[in-house]
Coordinates of N, CA and C in Angstrom, one line a residue:
X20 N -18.0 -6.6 -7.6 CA -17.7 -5.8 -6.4 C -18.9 -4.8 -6.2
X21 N -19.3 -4.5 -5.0 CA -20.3 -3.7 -4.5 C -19.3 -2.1 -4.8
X22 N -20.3 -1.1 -5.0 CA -20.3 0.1 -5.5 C -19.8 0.6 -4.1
X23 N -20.3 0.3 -2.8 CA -19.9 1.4 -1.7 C -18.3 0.6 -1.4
X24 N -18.3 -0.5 -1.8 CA -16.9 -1.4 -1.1 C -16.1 -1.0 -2.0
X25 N -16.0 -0.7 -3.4 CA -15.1 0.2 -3.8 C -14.8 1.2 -3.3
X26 N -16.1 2.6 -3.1 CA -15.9 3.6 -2.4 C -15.1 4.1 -1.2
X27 N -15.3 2.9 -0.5 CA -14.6 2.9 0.7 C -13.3 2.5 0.9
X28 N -13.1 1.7 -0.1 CA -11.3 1.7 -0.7 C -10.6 2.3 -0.9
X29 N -11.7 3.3 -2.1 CA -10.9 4.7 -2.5 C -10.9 5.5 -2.0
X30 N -12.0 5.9 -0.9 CA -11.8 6.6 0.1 C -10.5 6.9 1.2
X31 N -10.2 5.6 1.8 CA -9.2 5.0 2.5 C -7.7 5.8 1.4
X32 N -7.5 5.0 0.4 CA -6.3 5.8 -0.6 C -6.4 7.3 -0.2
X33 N -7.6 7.7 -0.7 CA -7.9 9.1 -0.8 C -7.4 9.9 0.7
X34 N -8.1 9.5 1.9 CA -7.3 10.0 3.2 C -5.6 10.2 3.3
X35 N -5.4 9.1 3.0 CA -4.0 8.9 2.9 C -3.1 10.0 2.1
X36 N -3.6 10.7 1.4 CA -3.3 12.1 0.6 C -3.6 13.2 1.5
X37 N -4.4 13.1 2.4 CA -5.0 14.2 3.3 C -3.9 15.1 3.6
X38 N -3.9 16.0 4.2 CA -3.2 16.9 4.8 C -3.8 18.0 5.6
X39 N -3.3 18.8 7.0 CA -3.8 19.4 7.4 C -4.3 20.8 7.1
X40 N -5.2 20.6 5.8 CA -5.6 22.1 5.6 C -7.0 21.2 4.6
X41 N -7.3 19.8 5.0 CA -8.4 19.5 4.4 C -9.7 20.6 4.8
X42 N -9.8 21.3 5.6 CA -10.8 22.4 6.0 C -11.1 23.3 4.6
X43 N -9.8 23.7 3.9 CA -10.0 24.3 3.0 C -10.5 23.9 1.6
X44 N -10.3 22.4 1.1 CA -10.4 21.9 0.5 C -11.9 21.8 -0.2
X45 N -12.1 22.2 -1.6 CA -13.0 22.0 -2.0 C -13.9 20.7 -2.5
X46 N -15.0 20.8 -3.1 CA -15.2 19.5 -4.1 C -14.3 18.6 -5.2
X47 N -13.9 20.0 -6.0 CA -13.0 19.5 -6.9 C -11.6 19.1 -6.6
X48 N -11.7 19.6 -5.5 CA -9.9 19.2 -5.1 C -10.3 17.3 -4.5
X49 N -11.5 17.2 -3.8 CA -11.7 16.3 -3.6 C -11.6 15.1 -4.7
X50 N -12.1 15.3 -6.0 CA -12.2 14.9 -6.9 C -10.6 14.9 -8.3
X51 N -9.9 15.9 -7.9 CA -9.0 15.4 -8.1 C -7.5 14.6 -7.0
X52 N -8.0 14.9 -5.9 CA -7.2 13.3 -4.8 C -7.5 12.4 -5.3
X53 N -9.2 11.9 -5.2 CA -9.4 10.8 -5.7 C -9.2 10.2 -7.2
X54 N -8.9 11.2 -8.5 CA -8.3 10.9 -9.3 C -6.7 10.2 -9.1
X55 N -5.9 11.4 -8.4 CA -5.1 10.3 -8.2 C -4.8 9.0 -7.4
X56 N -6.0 8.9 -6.1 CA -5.9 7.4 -6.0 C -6.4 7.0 -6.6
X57 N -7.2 6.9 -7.6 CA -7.2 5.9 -8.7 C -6.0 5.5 -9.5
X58 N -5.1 6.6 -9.8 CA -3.8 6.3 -10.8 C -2.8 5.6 -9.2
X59 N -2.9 5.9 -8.2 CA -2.2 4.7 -7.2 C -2.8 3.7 -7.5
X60 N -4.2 3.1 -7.1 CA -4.5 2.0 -7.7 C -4.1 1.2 -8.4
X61 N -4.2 1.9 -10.1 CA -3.7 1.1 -11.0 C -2.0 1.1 -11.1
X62 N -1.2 1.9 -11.0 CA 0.2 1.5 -10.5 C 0.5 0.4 -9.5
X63 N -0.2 0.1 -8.3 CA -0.2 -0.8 -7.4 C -0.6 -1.6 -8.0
X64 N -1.5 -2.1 -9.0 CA -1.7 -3.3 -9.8 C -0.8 -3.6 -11.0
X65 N -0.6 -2.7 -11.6 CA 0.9 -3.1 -12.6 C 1.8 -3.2 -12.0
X66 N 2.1 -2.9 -10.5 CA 3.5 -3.6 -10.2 C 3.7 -4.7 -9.3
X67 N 1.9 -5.3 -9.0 CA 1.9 -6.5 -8.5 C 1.8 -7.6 -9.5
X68 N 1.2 -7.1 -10.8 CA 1.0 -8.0 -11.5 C 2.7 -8.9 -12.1
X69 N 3.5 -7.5 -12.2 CA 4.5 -7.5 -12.7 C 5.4 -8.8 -12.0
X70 N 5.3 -8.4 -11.0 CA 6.0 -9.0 -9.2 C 5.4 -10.9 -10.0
X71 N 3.9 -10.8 -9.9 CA 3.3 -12.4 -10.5 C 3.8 -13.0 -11.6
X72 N 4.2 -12.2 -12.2 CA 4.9 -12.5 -14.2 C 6.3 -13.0 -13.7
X73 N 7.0 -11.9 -12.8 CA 8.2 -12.8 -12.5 C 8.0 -13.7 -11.9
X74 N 7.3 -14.2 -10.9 CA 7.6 -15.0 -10.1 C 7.2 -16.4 -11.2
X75 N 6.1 -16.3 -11.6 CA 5.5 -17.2 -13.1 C 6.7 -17.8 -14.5
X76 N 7.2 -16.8 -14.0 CA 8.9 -16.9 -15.2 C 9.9 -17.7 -14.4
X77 N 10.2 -17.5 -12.9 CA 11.3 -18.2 -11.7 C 10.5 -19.6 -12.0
X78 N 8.9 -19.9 -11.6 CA 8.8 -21.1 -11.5 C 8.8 -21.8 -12.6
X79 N 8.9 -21.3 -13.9 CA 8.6 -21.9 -15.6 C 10.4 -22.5 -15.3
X80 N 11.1 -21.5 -15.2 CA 12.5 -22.0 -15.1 C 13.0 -23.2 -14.3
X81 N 12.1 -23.0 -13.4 CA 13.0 -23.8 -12.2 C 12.2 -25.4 -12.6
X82 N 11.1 -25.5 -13.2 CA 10.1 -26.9 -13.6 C 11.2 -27.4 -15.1
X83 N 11.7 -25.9 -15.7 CA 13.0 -26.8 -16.9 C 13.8 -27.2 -16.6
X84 N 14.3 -26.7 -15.0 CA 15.7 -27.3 -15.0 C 15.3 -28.4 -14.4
X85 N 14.0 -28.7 -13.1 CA 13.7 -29.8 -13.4 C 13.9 -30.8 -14.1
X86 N 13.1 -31.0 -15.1 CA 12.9 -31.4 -16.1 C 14.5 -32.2 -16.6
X87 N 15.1 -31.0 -17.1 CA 16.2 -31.3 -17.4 C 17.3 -32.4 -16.7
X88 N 17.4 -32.1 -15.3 CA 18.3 -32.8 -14.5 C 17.4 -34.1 -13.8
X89 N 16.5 -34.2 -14.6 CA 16.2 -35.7 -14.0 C 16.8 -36.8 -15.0
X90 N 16.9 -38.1 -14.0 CA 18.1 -39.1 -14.3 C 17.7 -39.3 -15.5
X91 N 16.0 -39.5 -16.1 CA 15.6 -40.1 -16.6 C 16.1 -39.2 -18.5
X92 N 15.8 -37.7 -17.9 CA 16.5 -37.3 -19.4 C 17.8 -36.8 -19.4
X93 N 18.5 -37.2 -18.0 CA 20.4 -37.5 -17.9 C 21.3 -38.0 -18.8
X94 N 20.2 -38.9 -18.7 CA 21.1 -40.6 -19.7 C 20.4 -40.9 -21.0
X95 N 19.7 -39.8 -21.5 CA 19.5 -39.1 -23.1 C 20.5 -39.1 -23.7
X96 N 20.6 -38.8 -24.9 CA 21.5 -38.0 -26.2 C 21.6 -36.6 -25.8
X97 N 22.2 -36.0 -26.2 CA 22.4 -34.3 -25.9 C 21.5 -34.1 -26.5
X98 N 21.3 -34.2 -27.9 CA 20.5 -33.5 -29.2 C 19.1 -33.9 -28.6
X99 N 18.3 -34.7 -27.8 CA 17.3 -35.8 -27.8 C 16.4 -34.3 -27.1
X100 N 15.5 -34.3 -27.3 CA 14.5 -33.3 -26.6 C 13.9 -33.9 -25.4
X101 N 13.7 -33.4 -24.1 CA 13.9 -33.9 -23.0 C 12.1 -34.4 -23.2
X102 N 12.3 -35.8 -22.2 CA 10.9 -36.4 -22.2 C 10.3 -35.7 -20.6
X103 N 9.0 -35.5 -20.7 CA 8.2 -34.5 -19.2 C 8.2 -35.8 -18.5
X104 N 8.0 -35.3 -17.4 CA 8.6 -36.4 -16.1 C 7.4 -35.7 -15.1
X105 N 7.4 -36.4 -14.2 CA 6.5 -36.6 -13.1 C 6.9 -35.2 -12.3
X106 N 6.2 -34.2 -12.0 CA 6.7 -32.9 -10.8 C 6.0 -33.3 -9.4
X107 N 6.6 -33.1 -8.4 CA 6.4 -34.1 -6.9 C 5.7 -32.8 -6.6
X108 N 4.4 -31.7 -5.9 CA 4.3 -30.4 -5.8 C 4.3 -30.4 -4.4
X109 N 5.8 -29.9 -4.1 CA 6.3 -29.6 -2.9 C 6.0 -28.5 -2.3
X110 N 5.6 -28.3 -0.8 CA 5.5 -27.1 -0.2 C 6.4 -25.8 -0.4
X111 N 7.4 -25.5 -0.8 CA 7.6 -24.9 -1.7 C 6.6 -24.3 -2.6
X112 N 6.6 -24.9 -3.6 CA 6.0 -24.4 -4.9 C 4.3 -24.4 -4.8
X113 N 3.8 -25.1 -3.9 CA 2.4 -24.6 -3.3 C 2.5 -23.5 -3.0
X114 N 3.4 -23.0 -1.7 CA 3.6 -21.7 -1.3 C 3.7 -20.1 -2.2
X115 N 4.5 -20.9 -3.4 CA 4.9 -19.9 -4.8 C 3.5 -19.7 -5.1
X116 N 2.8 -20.8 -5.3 CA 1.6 -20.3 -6.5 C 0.0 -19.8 -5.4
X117 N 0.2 -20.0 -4.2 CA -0.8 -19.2 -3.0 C -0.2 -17.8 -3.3
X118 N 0.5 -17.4 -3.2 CA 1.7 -16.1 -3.1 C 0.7 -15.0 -4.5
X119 N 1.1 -16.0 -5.5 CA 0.5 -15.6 -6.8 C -0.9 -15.3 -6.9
X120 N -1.2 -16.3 -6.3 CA -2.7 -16.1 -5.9 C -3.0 -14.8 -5.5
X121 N -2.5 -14.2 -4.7 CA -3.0 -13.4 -3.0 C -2.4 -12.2 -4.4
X122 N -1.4 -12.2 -5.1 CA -0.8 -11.0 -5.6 C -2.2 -10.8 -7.1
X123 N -2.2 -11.5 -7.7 CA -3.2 -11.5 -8.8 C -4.7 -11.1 -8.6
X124 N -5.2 -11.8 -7.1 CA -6.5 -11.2 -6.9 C -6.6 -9.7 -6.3
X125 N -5.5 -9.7 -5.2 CA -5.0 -7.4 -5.2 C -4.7 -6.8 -6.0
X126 N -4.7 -7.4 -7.3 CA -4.2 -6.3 -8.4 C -5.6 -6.2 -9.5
X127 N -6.5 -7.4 -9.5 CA -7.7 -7.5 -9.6 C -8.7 -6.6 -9.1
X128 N -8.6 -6.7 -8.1 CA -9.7 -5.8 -6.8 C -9.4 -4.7 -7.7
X129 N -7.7 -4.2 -7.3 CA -7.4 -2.6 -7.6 C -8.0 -1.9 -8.6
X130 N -7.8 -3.1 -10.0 CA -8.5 -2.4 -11.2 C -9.4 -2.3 -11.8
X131 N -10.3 -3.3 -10.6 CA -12.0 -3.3 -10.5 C -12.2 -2.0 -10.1
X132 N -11.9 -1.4 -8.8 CA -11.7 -0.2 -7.9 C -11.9 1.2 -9.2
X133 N -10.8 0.9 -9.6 CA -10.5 2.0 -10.8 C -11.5 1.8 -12.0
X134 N -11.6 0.7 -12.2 CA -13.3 1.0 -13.0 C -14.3 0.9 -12.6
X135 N -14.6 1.0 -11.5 CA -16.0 1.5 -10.8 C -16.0 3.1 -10.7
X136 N -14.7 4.0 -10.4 CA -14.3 5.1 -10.5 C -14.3 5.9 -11.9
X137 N -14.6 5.5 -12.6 CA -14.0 5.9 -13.6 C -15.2 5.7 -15.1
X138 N -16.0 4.3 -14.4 CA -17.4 5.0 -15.5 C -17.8 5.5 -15.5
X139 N -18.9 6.3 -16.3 CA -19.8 7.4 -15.8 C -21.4 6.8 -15.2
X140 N -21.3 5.1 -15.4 CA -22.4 4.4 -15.1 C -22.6 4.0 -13.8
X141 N -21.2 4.3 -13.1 CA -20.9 4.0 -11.8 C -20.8 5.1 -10.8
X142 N -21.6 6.4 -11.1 CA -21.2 7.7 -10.3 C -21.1 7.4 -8.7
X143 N -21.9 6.2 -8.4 CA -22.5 5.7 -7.3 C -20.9 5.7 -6.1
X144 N -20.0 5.2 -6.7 CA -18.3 4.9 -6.1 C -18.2 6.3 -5.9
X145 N -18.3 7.2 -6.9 CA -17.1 8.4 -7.4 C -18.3 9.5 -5.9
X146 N -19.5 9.6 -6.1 CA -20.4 10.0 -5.2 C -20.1 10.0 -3.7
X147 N -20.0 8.1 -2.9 CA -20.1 8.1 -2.2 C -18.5 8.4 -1.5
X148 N -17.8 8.3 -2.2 CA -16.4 8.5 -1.8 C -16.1 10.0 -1.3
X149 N -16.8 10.6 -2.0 CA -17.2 12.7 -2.0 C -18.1 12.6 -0.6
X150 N -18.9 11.7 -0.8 CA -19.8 11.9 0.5 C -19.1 11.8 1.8
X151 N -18.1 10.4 1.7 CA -17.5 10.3 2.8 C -15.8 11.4 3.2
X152 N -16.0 11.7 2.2 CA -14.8 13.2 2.2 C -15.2 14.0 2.7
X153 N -16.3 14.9 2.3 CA -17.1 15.6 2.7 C -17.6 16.1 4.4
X154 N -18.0 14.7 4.6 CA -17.9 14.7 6.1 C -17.0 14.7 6.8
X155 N -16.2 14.0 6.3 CA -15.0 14.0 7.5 C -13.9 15.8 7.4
X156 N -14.2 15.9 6.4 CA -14.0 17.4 6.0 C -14.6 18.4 7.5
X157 N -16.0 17.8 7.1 CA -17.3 19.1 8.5 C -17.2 18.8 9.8
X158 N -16.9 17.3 9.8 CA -16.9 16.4 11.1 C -15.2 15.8 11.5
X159 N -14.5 16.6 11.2 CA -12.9 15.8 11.6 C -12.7 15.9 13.2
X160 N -13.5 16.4 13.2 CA -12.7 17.3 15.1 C -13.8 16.0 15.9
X161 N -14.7 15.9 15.6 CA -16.0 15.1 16.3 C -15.1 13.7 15.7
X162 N -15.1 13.1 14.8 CA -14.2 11.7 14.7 C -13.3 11.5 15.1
X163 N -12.4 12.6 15.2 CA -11.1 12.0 16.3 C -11.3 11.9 17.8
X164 N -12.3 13.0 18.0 CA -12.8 12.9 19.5 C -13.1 11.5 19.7
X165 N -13.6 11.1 18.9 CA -14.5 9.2 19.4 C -13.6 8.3 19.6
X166 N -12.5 8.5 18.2 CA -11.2 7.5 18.3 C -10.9 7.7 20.1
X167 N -10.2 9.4 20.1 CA -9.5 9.6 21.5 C -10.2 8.7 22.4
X168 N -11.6 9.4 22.7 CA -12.5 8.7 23.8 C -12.2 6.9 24.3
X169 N -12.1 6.2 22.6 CA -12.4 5.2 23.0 C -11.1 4.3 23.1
X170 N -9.9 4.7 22.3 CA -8.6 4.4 22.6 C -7.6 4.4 23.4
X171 N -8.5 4.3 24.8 CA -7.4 4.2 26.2 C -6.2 4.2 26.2
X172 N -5.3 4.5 26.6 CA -4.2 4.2 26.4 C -3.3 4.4 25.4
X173 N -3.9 5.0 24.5 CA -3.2 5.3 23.2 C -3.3 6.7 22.6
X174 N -2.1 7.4 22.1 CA -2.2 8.8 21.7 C -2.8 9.1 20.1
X175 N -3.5 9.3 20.3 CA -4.2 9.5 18.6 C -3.1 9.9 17.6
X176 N -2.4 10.4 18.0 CA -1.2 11.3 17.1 C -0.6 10.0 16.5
X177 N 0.1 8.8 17.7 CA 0.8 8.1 17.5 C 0.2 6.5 16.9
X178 N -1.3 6.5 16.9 CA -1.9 5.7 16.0 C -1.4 5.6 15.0
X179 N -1.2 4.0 14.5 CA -1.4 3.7 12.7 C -1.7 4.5 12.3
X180 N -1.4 5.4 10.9 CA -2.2 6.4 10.0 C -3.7 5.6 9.6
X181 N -2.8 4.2 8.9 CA -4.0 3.3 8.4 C -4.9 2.9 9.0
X182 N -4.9 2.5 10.6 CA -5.9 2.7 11.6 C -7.1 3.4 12.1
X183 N -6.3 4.5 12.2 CA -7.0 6.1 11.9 C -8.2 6.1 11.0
X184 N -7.4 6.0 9.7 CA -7.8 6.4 8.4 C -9.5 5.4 8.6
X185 N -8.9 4.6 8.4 CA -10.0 2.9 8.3 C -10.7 3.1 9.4
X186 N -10.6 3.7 10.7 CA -11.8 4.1 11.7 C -12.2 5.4 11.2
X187 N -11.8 5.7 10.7 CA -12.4 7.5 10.6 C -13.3 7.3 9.5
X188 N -13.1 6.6 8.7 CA -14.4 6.1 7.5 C -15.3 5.6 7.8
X189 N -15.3 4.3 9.1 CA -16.4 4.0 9.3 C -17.4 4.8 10.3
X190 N -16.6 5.6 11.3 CA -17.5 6.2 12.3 C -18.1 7.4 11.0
X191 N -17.6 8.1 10.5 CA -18.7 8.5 9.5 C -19.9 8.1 8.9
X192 N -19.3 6.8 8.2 CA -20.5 6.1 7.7 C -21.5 5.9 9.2
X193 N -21.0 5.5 10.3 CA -22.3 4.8 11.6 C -22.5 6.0 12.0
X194 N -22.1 7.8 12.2 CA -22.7 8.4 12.8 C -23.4 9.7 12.3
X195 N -22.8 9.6 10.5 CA -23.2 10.5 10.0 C -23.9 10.4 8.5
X196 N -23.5 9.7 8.2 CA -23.8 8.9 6.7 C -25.8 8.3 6.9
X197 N -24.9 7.3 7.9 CA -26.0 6.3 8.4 C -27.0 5.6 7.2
X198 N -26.9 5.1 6.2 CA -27.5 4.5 4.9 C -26.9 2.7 4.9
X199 N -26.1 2.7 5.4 CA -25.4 1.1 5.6 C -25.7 0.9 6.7
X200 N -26.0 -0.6 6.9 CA -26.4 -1.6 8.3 C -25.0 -1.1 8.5
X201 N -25.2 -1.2 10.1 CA -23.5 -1.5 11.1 C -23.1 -2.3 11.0
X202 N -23.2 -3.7 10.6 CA -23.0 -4.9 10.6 C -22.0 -4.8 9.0
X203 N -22.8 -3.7 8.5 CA -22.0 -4.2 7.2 C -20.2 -3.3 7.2
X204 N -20.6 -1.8 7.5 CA -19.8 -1.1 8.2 C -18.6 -1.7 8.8
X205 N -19.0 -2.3 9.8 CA -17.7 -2.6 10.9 C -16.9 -4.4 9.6
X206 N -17.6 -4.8 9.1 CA -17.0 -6.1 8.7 C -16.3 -5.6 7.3
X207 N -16.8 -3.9 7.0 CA -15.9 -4.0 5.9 C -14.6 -2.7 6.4
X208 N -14.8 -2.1 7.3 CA -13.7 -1.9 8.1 C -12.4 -2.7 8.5
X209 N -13.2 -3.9 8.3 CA -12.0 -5.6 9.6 C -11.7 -5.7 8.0
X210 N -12.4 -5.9 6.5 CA -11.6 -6.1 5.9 C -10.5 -5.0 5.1
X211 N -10.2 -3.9 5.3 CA -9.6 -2.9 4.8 C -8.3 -3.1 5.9
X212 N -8.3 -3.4 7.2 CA -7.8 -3.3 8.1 C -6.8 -5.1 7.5
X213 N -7.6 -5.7 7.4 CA -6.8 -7.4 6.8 C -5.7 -7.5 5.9
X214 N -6.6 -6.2 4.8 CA -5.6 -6.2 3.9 C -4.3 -4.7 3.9
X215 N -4.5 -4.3 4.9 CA -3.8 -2.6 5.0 C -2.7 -2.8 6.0
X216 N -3.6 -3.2 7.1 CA -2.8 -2.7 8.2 C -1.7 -3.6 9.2
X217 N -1.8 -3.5 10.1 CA -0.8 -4.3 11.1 C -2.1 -5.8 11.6
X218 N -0.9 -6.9 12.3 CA -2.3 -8.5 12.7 C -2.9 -7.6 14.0
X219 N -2.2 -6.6 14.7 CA -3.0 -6.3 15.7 C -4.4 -5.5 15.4
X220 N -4.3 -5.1 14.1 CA -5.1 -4.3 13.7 C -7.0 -4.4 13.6
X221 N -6.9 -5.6 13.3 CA -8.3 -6.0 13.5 C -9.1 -6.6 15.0
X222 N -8.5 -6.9 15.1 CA -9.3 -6.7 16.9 C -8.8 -4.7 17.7
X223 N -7.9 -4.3 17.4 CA -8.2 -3.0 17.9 C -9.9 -1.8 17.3
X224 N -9.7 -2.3 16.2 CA -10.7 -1.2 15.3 C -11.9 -2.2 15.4
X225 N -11.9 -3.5 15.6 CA -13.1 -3.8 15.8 C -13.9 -3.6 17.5
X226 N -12.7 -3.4 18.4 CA -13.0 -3.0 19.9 C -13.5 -1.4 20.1
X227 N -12.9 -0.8 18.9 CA -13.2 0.8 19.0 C -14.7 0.8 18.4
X228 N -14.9 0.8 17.2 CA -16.2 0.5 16.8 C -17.8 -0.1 17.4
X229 N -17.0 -1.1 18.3 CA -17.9 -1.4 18.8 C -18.2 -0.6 20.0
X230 N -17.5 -0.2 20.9 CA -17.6 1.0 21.6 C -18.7 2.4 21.2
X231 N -17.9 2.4 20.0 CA -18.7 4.0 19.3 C -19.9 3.7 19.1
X232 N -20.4 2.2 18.7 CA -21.7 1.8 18.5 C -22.8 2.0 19.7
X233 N -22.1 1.4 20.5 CA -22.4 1.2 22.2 C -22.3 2.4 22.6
X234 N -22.0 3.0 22.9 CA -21.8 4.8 23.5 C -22.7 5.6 22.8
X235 N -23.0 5.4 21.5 CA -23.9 6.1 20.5 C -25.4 5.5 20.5
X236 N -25.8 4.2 21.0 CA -27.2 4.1 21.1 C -27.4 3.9 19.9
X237 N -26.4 3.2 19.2 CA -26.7 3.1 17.3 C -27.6 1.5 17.3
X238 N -28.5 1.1 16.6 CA -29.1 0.2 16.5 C -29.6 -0.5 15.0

């Protein structure tokens, strides 16, 4: 995993802690939020992993009883140890082990996230995440302005938080940061948004962005 695409994960967690007196907020307070979205992180992976172990234990059961109730080790001895039989892999149990999938690689990511955070070889996460605090700290009143501007019809108040959050990181990074292509920016916005927020969510924040890009003369 890339050093800023963690950052910007943790960042995202990190907002989500915000409250309205981020004005007052120091470095270190910054740095301890982001400590504990790292300890969300790794909770959110022990209890997805957890969620994968069961579901790994329902399917181990349900392949014995399988097993069991086929005709072929029916008409066994009781004592006889059942012989393995053919499993048919039913949409069902495809669906079980995608599921597993999707749960195992988010609990993966998370605790990649939390060790990119957490070496001292990787200041690069823990930095840019302060960077992007930082700003939105000096610049909160100018980022919501852009959201407002560009979200017709919609009351900023009553936006997704997650929305918000996930646009308010990247118009930082395109108007104030400015060290990452836009290109890279907006595609890793649509993925924070994929995995966060609502299906409408990715074409709204990618319509806003491109706006702010467009209005801004950014190239």
């Amino acid at each position: 995993m890339q050093a800023r695409r963690a950052a910007r994960e943790l960042a995202f967690i990190l907002f989500s802690q915000f409250d309205k007196k981020i004005q007052t907020y120091s470095k270190s307070d910054f740095e301890d939020i982001m400590l504990k979205s790292v300890r969300i992180l790794t909770g959110n992976a022990s209890d997805e992993l957890k969620t994968s172990l069961g579901a790994l234990i329902d399917m181990k059961n349900k392949i014995n009883d399988y097993e069991a109730e086929h005709e072929i080790n029916l008409s066994r001895p009781i004592d006889a140890s059942n012989i393995p039989v053919p499993l048919p892999m039913t949409s069902d149990m495809a669906g079980r082990i995608e599921e597993m999938i999707d749960i195992a690689e988010k609990a993966m990511l998370a605790l990649e996230i939390a060790e990119f955070a957490t070496l001292d070889s990787q200041n690069e996460v823990k930095d840019y995440t302060i960077q992007i605090a930082e700003n939105f700290q000096k610049y909160h009143v100018e980022v919501d302005n852009e959201i407002k501007k560009y979200a017709k019809n919609w009351d900023i108040d009553r936006l997704v938080k997650m929305d918000k959050d996930i646009l308010r990181i990247a118009i930082i990074e395109l108007l104030y940061i400015k060290e990452t292509p836009m290109k890279v920016v907006v595609d890793e916005a649509l993925e924070l948004a994929k995995k966060y927020s609502t299906d409408d969510s990715y074409s709204f924040i990618n319509g806003i962005l491109a706006k702010v890009i467009v209005e801004n003369g950014l190239k």
